[in-house]
C-alpha positions as a Markdown table, in Angstrom:
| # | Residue | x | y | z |
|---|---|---|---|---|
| 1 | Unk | 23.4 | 78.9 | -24.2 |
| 2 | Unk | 23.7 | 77.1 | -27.6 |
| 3 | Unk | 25.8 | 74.6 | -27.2 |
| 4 | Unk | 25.1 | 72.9 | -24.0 |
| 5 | Unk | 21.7 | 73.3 | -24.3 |
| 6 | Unk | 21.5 | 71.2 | -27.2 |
| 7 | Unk | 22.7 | 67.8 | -25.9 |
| 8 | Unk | 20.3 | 64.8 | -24.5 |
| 9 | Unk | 21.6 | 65.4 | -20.9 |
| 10 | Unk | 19.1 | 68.5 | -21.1 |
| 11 | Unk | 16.4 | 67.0 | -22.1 |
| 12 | Unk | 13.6 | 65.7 | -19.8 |
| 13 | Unk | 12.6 | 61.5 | -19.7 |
| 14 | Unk | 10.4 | 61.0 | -22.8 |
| 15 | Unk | 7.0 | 62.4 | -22.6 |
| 16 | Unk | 4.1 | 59.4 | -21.8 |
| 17 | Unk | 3.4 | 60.4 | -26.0 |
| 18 | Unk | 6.5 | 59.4 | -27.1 |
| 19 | Unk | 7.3 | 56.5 | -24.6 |
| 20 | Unk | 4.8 | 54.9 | -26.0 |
| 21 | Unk | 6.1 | 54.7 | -29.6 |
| 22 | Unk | 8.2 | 51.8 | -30.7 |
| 23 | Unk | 9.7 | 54.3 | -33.7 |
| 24 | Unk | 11.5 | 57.0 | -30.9 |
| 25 | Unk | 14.5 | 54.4 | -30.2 |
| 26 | Unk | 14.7 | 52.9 | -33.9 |
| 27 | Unk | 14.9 | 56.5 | -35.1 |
| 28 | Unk | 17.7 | 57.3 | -32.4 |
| 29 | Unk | 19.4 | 54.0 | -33.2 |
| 30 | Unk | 19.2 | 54.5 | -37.1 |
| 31 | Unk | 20.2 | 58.7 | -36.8 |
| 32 | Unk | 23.3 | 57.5 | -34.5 |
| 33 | Unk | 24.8 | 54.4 | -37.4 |
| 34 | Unk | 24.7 | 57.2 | -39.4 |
| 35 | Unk | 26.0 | 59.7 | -38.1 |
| 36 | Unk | 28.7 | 57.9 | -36.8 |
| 37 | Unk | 29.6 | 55.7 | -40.3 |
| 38 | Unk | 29.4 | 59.1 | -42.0 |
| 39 | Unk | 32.3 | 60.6 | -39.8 |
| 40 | Unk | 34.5 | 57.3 | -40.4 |
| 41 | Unk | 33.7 | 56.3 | -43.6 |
| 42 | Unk | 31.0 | 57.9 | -46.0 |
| 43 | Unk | 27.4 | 56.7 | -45.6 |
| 44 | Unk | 28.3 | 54.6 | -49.7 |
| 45 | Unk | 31.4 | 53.0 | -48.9 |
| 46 | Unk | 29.5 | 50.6 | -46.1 |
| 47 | Unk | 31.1 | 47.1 | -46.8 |
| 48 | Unk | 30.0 | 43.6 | -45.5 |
| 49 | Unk | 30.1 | 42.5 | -43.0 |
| 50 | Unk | 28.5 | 45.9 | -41.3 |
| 51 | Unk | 29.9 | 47.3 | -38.7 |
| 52 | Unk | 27.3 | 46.2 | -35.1 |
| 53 | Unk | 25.6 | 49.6 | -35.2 |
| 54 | Unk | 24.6 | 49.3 | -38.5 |
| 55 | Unk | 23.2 | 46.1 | -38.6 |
| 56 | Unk | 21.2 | 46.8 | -35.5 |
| 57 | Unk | 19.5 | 49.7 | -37.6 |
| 58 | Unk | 19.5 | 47.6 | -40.2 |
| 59 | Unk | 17.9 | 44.7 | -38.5 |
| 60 | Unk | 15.3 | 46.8 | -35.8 |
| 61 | Unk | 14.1 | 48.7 | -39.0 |
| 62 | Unk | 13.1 | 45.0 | -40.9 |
| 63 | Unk | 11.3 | 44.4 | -37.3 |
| 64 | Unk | 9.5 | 47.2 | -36.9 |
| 65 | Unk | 7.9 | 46.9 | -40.8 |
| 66 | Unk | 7.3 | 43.4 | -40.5 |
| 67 | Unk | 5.3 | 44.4 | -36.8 |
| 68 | Unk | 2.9 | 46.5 | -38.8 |
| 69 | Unk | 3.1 | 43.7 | -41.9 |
| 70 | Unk | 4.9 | 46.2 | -44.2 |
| 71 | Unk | 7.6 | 45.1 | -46.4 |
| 72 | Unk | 11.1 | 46.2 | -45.0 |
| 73 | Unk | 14.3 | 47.5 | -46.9 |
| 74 | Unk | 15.9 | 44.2 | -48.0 |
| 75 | Unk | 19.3 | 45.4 | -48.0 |
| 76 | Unk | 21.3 | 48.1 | -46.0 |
| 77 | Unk | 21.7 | 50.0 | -49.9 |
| 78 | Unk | 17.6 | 49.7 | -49.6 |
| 79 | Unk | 17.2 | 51.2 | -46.3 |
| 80 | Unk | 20.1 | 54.3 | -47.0 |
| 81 | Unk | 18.0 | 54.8 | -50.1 |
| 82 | Unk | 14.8 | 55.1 | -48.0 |
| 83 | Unk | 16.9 | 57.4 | -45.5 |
| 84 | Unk | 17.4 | 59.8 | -48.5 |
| 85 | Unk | 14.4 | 59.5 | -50.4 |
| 86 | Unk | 11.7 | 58.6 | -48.2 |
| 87 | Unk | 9.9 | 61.4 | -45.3 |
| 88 | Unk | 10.2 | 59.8 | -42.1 |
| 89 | Unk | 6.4 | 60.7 | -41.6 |
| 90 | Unk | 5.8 | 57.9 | -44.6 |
| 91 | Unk | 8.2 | 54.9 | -42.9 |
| 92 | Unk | 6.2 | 52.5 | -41.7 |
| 93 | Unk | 7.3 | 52.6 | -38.2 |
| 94 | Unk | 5.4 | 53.9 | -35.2 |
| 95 | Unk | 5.9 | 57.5 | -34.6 |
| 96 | Unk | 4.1 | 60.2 | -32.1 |
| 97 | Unk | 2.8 | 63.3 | -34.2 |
| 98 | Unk | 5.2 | 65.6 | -33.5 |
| 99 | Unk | 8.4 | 63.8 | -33.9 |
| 100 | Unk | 8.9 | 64.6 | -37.7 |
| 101 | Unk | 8.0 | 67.4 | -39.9 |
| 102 | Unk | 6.2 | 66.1 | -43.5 |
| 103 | Unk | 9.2 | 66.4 | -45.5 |
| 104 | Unk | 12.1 | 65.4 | -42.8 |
| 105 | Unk | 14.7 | 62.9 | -44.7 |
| 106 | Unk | 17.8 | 61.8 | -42.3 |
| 107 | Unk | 19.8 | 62.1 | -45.5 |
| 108 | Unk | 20.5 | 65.0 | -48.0 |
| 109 | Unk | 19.2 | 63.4 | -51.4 |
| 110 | Unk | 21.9 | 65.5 | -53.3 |
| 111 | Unk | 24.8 | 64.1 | -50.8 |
| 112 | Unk | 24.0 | 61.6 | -48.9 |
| 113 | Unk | 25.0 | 63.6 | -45.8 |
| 114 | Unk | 23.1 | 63.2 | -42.7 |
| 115 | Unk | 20.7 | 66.2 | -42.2 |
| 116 | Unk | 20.5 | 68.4 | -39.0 |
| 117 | Unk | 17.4 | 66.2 | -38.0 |
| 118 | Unk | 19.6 | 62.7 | -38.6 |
| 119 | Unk | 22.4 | 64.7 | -36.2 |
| 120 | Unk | 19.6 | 66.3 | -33.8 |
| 121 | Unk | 18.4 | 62.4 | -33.1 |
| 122 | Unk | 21.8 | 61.0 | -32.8 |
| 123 | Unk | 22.4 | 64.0 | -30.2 |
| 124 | Unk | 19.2 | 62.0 | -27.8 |
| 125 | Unk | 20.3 | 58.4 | -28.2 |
| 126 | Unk | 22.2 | 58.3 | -25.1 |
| 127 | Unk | 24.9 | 56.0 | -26.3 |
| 128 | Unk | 27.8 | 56.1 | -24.5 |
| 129 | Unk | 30.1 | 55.9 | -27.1 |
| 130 | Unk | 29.5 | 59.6 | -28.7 |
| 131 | Unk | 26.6 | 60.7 | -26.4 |
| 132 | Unk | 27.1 | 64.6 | -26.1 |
| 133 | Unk | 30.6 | 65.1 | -27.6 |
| 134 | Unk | 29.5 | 68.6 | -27.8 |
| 135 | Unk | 28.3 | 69.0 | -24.2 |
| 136 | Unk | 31.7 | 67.9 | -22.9 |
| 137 | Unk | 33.9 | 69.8 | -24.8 |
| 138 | Unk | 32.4 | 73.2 | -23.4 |
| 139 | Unk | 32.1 | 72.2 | -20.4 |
| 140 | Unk | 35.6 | 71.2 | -20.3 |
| 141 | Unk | 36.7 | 75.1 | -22.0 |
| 142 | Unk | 33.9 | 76.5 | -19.2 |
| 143 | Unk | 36.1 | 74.4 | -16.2 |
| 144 | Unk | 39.5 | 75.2 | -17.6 |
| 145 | Unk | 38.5 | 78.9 | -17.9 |
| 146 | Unk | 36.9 | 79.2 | -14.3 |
| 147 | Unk | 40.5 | 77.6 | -12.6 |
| 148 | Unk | 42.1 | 80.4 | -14.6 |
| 149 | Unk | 39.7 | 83.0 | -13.7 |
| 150 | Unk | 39.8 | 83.8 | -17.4 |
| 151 | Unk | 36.3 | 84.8 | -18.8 |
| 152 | Unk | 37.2 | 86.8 | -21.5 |
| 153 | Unk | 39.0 | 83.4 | -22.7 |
| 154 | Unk | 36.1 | 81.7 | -22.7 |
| 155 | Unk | 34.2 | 84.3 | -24.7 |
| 156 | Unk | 36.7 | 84.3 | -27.3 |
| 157 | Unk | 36.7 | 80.6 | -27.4 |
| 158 | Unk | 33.3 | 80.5 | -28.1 |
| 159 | Unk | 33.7 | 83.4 | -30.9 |
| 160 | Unk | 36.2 | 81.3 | -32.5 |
| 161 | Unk | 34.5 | 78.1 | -33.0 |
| 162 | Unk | 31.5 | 80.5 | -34.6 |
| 163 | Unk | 33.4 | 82.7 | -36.9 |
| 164 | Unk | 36.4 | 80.2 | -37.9 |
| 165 | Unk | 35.4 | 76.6 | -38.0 |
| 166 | Unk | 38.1 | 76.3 | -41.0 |
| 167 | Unk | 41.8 | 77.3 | -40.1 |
| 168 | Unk | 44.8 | 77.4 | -42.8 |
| 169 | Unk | 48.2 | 76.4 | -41.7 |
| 170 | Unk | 49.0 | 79.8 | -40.8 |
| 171 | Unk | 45.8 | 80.9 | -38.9 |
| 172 | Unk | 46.3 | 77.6 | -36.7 |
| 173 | Unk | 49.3 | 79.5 | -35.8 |
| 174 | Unk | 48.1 | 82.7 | -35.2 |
| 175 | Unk | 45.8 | 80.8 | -32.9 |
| 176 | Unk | 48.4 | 79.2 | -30.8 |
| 177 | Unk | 50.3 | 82.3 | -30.7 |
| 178 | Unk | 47.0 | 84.3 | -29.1 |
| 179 | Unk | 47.5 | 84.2 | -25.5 |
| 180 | Unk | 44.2 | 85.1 | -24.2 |
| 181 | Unk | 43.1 | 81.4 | -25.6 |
| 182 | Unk | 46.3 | 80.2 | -23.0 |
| 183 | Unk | 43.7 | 78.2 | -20.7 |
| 184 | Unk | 41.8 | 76.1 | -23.9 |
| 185 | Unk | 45.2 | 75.8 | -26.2 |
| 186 | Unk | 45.4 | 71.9 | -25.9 |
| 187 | Unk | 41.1 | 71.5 | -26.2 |
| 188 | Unk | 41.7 | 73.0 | -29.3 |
| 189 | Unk | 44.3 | 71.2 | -30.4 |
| 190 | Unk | 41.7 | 68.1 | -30.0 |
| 191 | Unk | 38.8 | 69.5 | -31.8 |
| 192 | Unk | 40.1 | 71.2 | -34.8 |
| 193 | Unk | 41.0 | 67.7 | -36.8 |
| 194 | Unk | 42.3 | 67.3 | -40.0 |
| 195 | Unk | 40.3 | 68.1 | -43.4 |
| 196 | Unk | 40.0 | 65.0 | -45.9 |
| 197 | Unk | 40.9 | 64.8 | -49.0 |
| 198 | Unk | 36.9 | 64.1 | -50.1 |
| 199 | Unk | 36.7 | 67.9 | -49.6 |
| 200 | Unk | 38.9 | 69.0 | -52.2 |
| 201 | Unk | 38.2 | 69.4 | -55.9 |
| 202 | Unk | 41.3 | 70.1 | -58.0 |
| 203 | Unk | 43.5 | 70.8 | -55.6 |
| 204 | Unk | 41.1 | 73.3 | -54.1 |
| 205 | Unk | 38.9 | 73.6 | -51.1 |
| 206 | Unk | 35.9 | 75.8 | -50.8 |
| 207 | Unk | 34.3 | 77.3 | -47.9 |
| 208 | Unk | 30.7 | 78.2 | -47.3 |
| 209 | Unk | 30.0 | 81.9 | -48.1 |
| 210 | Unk | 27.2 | 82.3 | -45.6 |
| 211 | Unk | 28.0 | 79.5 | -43.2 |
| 212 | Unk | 32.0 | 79.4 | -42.9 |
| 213 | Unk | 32.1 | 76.1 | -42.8 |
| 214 | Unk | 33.5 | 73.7 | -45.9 |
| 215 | Unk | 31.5 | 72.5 | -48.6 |
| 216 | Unk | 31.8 | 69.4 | -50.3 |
| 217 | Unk | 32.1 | 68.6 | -53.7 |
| 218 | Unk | 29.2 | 67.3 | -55.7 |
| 219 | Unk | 29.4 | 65.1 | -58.8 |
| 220 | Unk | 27.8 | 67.4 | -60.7 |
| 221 | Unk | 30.3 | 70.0 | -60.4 |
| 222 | Unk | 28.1 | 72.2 | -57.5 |
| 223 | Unk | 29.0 | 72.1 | -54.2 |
| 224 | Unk | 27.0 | 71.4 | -50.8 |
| 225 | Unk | 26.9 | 73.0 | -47.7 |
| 226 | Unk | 26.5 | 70.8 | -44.4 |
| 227 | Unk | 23.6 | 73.4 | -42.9 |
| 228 | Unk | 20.1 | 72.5 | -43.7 |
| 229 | Unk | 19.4 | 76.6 | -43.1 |
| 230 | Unk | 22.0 | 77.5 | -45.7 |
| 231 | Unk | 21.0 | 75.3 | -48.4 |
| 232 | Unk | 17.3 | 76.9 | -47.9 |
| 233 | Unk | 18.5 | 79.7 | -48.7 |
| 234 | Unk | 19.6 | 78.2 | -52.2 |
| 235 | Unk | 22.6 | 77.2 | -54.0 |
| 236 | Unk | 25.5 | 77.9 | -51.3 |
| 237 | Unk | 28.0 | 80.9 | -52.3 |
| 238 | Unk | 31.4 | 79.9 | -52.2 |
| 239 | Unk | 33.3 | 82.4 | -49.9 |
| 240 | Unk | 37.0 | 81.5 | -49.6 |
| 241 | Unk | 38.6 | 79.5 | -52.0 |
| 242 | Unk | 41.8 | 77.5 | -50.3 |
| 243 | Unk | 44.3 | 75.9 | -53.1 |
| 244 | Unk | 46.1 | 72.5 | -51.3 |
| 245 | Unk | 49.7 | 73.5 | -51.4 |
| 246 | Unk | 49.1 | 77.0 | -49.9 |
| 247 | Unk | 46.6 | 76.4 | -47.0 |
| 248 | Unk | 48.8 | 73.8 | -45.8 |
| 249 | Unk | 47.5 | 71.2 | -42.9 |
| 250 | Unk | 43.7 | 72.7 | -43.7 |
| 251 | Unk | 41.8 | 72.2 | -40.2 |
| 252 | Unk | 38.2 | 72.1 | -39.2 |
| 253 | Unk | 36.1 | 71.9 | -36.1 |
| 254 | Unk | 34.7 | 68.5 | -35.4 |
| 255 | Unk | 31.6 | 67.6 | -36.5 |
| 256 | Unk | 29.8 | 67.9 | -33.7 |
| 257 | Unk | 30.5 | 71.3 | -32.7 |
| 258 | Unk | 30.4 | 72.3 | -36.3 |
| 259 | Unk | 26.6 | 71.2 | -35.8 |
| 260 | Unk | 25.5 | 72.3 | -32.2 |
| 261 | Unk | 27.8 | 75.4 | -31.5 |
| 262 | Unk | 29.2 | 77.1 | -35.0 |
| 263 | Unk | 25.6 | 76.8 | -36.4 |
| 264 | Unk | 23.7 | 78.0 | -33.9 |
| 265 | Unk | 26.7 | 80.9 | -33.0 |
| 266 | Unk | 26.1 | 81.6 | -36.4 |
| 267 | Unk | 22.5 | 83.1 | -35.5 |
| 268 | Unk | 23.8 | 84.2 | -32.2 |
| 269 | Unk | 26.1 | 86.8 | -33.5 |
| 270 | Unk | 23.5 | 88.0 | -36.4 |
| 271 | Unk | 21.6 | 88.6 | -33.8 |
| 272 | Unk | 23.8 | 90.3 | -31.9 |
| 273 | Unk | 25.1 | 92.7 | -34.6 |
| 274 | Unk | 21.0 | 93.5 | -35.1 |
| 275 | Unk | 20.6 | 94.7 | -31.9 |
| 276 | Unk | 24.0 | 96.4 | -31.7 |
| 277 | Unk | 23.0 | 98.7 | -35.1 |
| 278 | Unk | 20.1 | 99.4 | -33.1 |
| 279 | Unk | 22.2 | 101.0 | -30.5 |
| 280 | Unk | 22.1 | 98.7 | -27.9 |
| 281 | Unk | 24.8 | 97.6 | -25.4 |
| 282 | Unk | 25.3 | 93.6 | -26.2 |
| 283 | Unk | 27.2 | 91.2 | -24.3 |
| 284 | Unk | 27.7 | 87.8 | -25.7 |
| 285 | Unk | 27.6 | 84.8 | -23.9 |
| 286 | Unk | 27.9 | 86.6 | -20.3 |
| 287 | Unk | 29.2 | 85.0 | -16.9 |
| 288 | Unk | 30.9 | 81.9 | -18.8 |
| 289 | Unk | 27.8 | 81.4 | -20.8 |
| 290 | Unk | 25.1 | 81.3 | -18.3 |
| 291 | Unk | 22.9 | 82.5 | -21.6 |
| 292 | Unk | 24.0 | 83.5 | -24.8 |
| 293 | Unk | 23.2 | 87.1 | -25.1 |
| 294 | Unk | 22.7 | 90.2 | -22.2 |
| 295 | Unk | 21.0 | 93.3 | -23.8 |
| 296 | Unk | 20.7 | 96.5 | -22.2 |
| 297 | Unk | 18.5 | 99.2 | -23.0 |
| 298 | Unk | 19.6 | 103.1 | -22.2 |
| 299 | Unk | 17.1 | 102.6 | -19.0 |
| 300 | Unk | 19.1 | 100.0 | -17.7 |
| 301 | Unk | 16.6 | 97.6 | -18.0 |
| 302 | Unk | 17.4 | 93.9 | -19.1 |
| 303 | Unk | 16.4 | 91.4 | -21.5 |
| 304 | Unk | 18.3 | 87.6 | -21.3 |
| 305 | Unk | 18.2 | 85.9 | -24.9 |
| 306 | Unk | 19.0 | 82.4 | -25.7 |
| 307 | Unk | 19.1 | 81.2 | -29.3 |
| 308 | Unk | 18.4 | 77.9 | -30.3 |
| 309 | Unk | 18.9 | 76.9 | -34.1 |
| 310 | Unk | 17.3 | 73.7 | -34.2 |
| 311 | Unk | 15.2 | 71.9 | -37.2 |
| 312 | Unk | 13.0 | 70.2 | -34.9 |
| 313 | Unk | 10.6 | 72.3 | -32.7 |
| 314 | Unk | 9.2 | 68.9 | -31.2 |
| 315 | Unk | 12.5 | 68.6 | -29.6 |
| 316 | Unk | 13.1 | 72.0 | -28.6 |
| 317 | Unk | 10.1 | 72.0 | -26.7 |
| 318 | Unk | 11.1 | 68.9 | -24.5 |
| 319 | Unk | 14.5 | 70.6 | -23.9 |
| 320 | Unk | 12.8 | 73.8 | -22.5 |
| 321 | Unk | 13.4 | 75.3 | -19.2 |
| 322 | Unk | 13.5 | 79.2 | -17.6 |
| 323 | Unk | 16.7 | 80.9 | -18.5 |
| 324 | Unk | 18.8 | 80.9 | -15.5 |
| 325 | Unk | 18.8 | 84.1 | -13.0 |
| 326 | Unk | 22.5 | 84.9 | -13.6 |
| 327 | Unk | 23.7 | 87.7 | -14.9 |
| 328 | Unk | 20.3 | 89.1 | -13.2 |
| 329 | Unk | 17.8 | 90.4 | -16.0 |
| 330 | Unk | 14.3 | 92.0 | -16.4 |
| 331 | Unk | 12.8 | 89.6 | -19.7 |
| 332 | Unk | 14.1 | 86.6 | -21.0 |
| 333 | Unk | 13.6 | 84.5 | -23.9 |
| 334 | Unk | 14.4 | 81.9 | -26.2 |
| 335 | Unk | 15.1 | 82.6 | -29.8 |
| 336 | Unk | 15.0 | 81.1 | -32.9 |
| 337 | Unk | 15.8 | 82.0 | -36.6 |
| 338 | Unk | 12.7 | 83.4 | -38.3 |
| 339 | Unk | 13.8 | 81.0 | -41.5 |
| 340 | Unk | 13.7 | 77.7 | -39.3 |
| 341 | Unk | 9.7 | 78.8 | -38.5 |
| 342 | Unk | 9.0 | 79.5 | -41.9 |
| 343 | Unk | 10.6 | 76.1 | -42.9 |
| 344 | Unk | 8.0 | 73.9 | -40.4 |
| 345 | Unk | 4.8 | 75.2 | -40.2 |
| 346 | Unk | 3.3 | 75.2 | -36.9 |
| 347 | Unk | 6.8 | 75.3 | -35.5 |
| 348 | Unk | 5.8 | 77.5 | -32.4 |
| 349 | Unk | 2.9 | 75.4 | -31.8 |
| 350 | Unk | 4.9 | 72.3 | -31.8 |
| 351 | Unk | 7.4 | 73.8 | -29.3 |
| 352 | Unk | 4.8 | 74.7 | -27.1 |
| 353 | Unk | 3.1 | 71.2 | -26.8 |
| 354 | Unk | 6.6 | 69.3 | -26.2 |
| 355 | Unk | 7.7 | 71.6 | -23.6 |
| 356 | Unk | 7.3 | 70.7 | -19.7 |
| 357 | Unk | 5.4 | 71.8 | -17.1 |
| 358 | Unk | 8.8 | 73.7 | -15.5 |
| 359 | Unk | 9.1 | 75.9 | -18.7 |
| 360 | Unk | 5.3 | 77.0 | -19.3 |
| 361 | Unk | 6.3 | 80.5 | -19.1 |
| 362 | Unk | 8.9 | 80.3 | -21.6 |
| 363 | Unk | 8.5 | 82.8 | -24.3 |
| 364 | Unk | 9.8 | 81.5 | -27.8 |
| 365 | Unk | 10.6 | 84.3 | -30.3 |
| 366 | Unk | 11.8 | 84.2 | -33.5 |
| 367 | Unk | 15.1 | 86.8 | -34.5 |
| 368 | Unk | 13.1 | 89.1 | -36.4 |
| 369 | Unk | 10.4 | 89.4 | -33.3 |
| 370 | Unk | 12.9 | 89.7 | -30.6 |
| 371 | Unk | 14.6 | 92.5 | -33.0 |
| 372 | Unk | 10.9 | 94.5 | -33.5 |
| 373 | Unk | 10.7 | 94.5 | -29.6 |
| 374 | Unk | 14.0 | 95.8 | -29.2 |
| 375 | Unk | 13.6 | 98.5 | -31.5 |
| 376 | Unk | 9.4 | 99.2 | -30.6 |
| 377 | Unk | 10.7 | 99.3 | -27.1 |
| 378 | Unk | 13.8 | 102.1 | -27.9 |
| 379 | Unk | 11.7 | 104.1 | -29.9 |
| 380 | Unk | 9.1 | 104.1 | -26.8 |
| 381 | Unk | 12.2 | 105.3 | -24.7 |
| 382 | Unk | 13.6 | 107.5 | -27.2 |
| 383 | Unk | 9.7 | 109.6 | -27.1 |
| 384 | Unk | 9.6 | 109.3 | -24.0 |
| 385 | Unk | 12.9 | 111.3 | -23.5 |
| 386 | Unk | 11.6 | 113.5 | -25.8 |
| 387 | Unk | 8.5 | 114.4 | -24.3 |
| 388 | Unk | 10.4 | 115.1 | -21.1 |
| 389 | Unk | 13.0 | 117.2 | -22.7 |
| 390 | Unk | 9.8 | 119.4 | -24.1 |
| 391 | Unk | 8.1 | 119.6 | -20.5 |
| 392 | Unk | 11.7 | 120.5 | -19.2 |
């Protein structure tokens, strides 16, 4: 269950290891000013005087340099400079081995976008004033799709906010006019906002080829994709290209499920059109998302997947816990795209340490190992079929 699995709410209280670090709440307070200025105005358009949340990153930052008799950023240009070209891992601030990877930055160096890890902190501040936006707005689709009895509505929900994160004029109609969305029409009228003019160039916007999502123009004349995995992956593809005057009222998901639910559904449904060319029957996000994927094999038995596409194992693992017992099933696991482990090494290691006591048994897989089982486990039954038709 992506989406509201990956809020704060889930995670256990801070491990003794990371209680004990002065660096967890600056990092959490710095991730959340910028997450939140980036949204209003653009991480380079900050203007005296700062807005409070800014300055208190600003000003617990200089504090926690001068503790360890460092010298701090002298200026709030000086400390979005270190957010973009420093690793967290060399910030003088106190910091438990796992919480950042060697090369972690909270801000893209080509656009001075928060990264996943800047949004994935932000998501476990536990301020009231954006604290799970995510979390809420599926729960809220999951409650107004129970009253209605309606679960196909929420599985189409879901699919919508993976596959089309960016709606034209006319496919925001099209939406409206779908009535099997009838129970979650005015939630999506809240979350699908209005694009800014910062993503346009020439008149044009462009949308992510692998992602869906839109890109933003660069100065260079390139264009950046939001998704840490996509840019990986190398220079993003430009998919659909949506002149101004034609797309009318352009629309996108909010940031915040653009980051915790279309990204991760993106891996979701890869995964399930993997296992579907395999042969096997795949339901998606079964009994109102109780996990994210039910696969059944032609014996009947049943494996329970739940992917998780997050850059940081370290806080995977302290958001572990057993998949829950409903729709029943035989296996379950959690899964996470084979790219993300090849990004941090030691990334199932890390997982494993940060984890709790209640999810010891967890099994954390990667896409492409889950998919190798599936198939290892059809041939076995596809032999073994065999062998009886022969002895028949």
């Amino acid at each position: 269950m992506t989406s509201t699995s990956l809020s704060g709410a889930d995670l256990p209280p801070d491990l003794p290891e990371w209680a004990a670090h002065k660096g967890i709440p600056l990092m959490r307070t710095l991730a959340t000013a910028l997450t939140r200025l980036d949204d209003v105005t653009g991480v380079e358009s900050f203007t005296l005087p700062y807005p409070p949340e800014v300055q208190r990153a600003l000003d617990r930052t200089v504090l926690a340099c001068l503790e360890r008799g460092a010298e701090p950023p002298a200026s709030l240009p000086e400390l979005l400079a270190w957010c973009r070209d420093r690793p967290v891992a060399d910030w003088p601030v106190d910091l438990p081995a796992d919480a950042v990877g060697p090369d972690d930055l909270l801000l893209d160096p080509e656009s001075s976008r928060p990264t996943e890890l800047c949004h994935e902190w932000a998501e476990q501040s536990g301020d009231s004033a954006s604290e799970l936006r995510d979390r809420r707005i599926i729960l809220t689709a999951l409650r107004l799709c129970r009253e209605h009895g309606e679960e196909e509505a929420y599985t189409e929900f879901r699919r919508l906010l993976v596959t089309r994160p960016v709606l034209t004029a006319a496919e925001d109609f099209a939406v409206s006019m779908d009535h099997v969305l009838d129970p979650v029409k005015e939630l999506l009228r809240l979350i699908y906002r209005r694009v800014p003019d910062s993503y346009l160039r020439g008149g044009t916007y462009a949308v992510c080829g692998r992602c869906l999502t839109l890109l933003v123009p660069l100065r260079d004349g390139g264009w950046w994709c939001e998704r840490d995995r996509c840019r990986r992956q190398g220079p993003p593809p430009v998919g659909r290209r949506l002149l101004k005057e034609e797309a009318g009222e352009l629309l996108q998901l909010e940031r915040p499920l653009r980051q915790f639910v279309t990204g991760p559904g993106r891996a979701e449904v890869e995964l399930e059109a993997r296992l579907t060319a395999l042969g096997l029957t795949v339901r998606m996000w079964p009994a109102y998302d109780t996990y994210d994927v039910h696969l059944t094999f032609p014996d009947g038995r049943v494996w329970a997947v739940d992917v998780k596409d997050w850059a940081h194992p370290a806080f995977l693992g302290r958001a572990a816990r057993p998949v829950p017992h409903e729709p029943p099933y035989d296996e379950a696991f959690w899964v996470v795209p084979q790219d993300r482990v090849d990004a941090h090494p030691g990334y199932i290691a890390s997982f494993e340490r940060n984890r709790p006591a209640s999810a010891r048994e967890l099994v954390l897989l990667t896409d492409t190992e889950l998919t190798e089982r599936a198939r290892r486990r059809l041939a076995g039954l596809r032999s073994e079929k065999r062998r009886g038709d022969r002895d028949a």
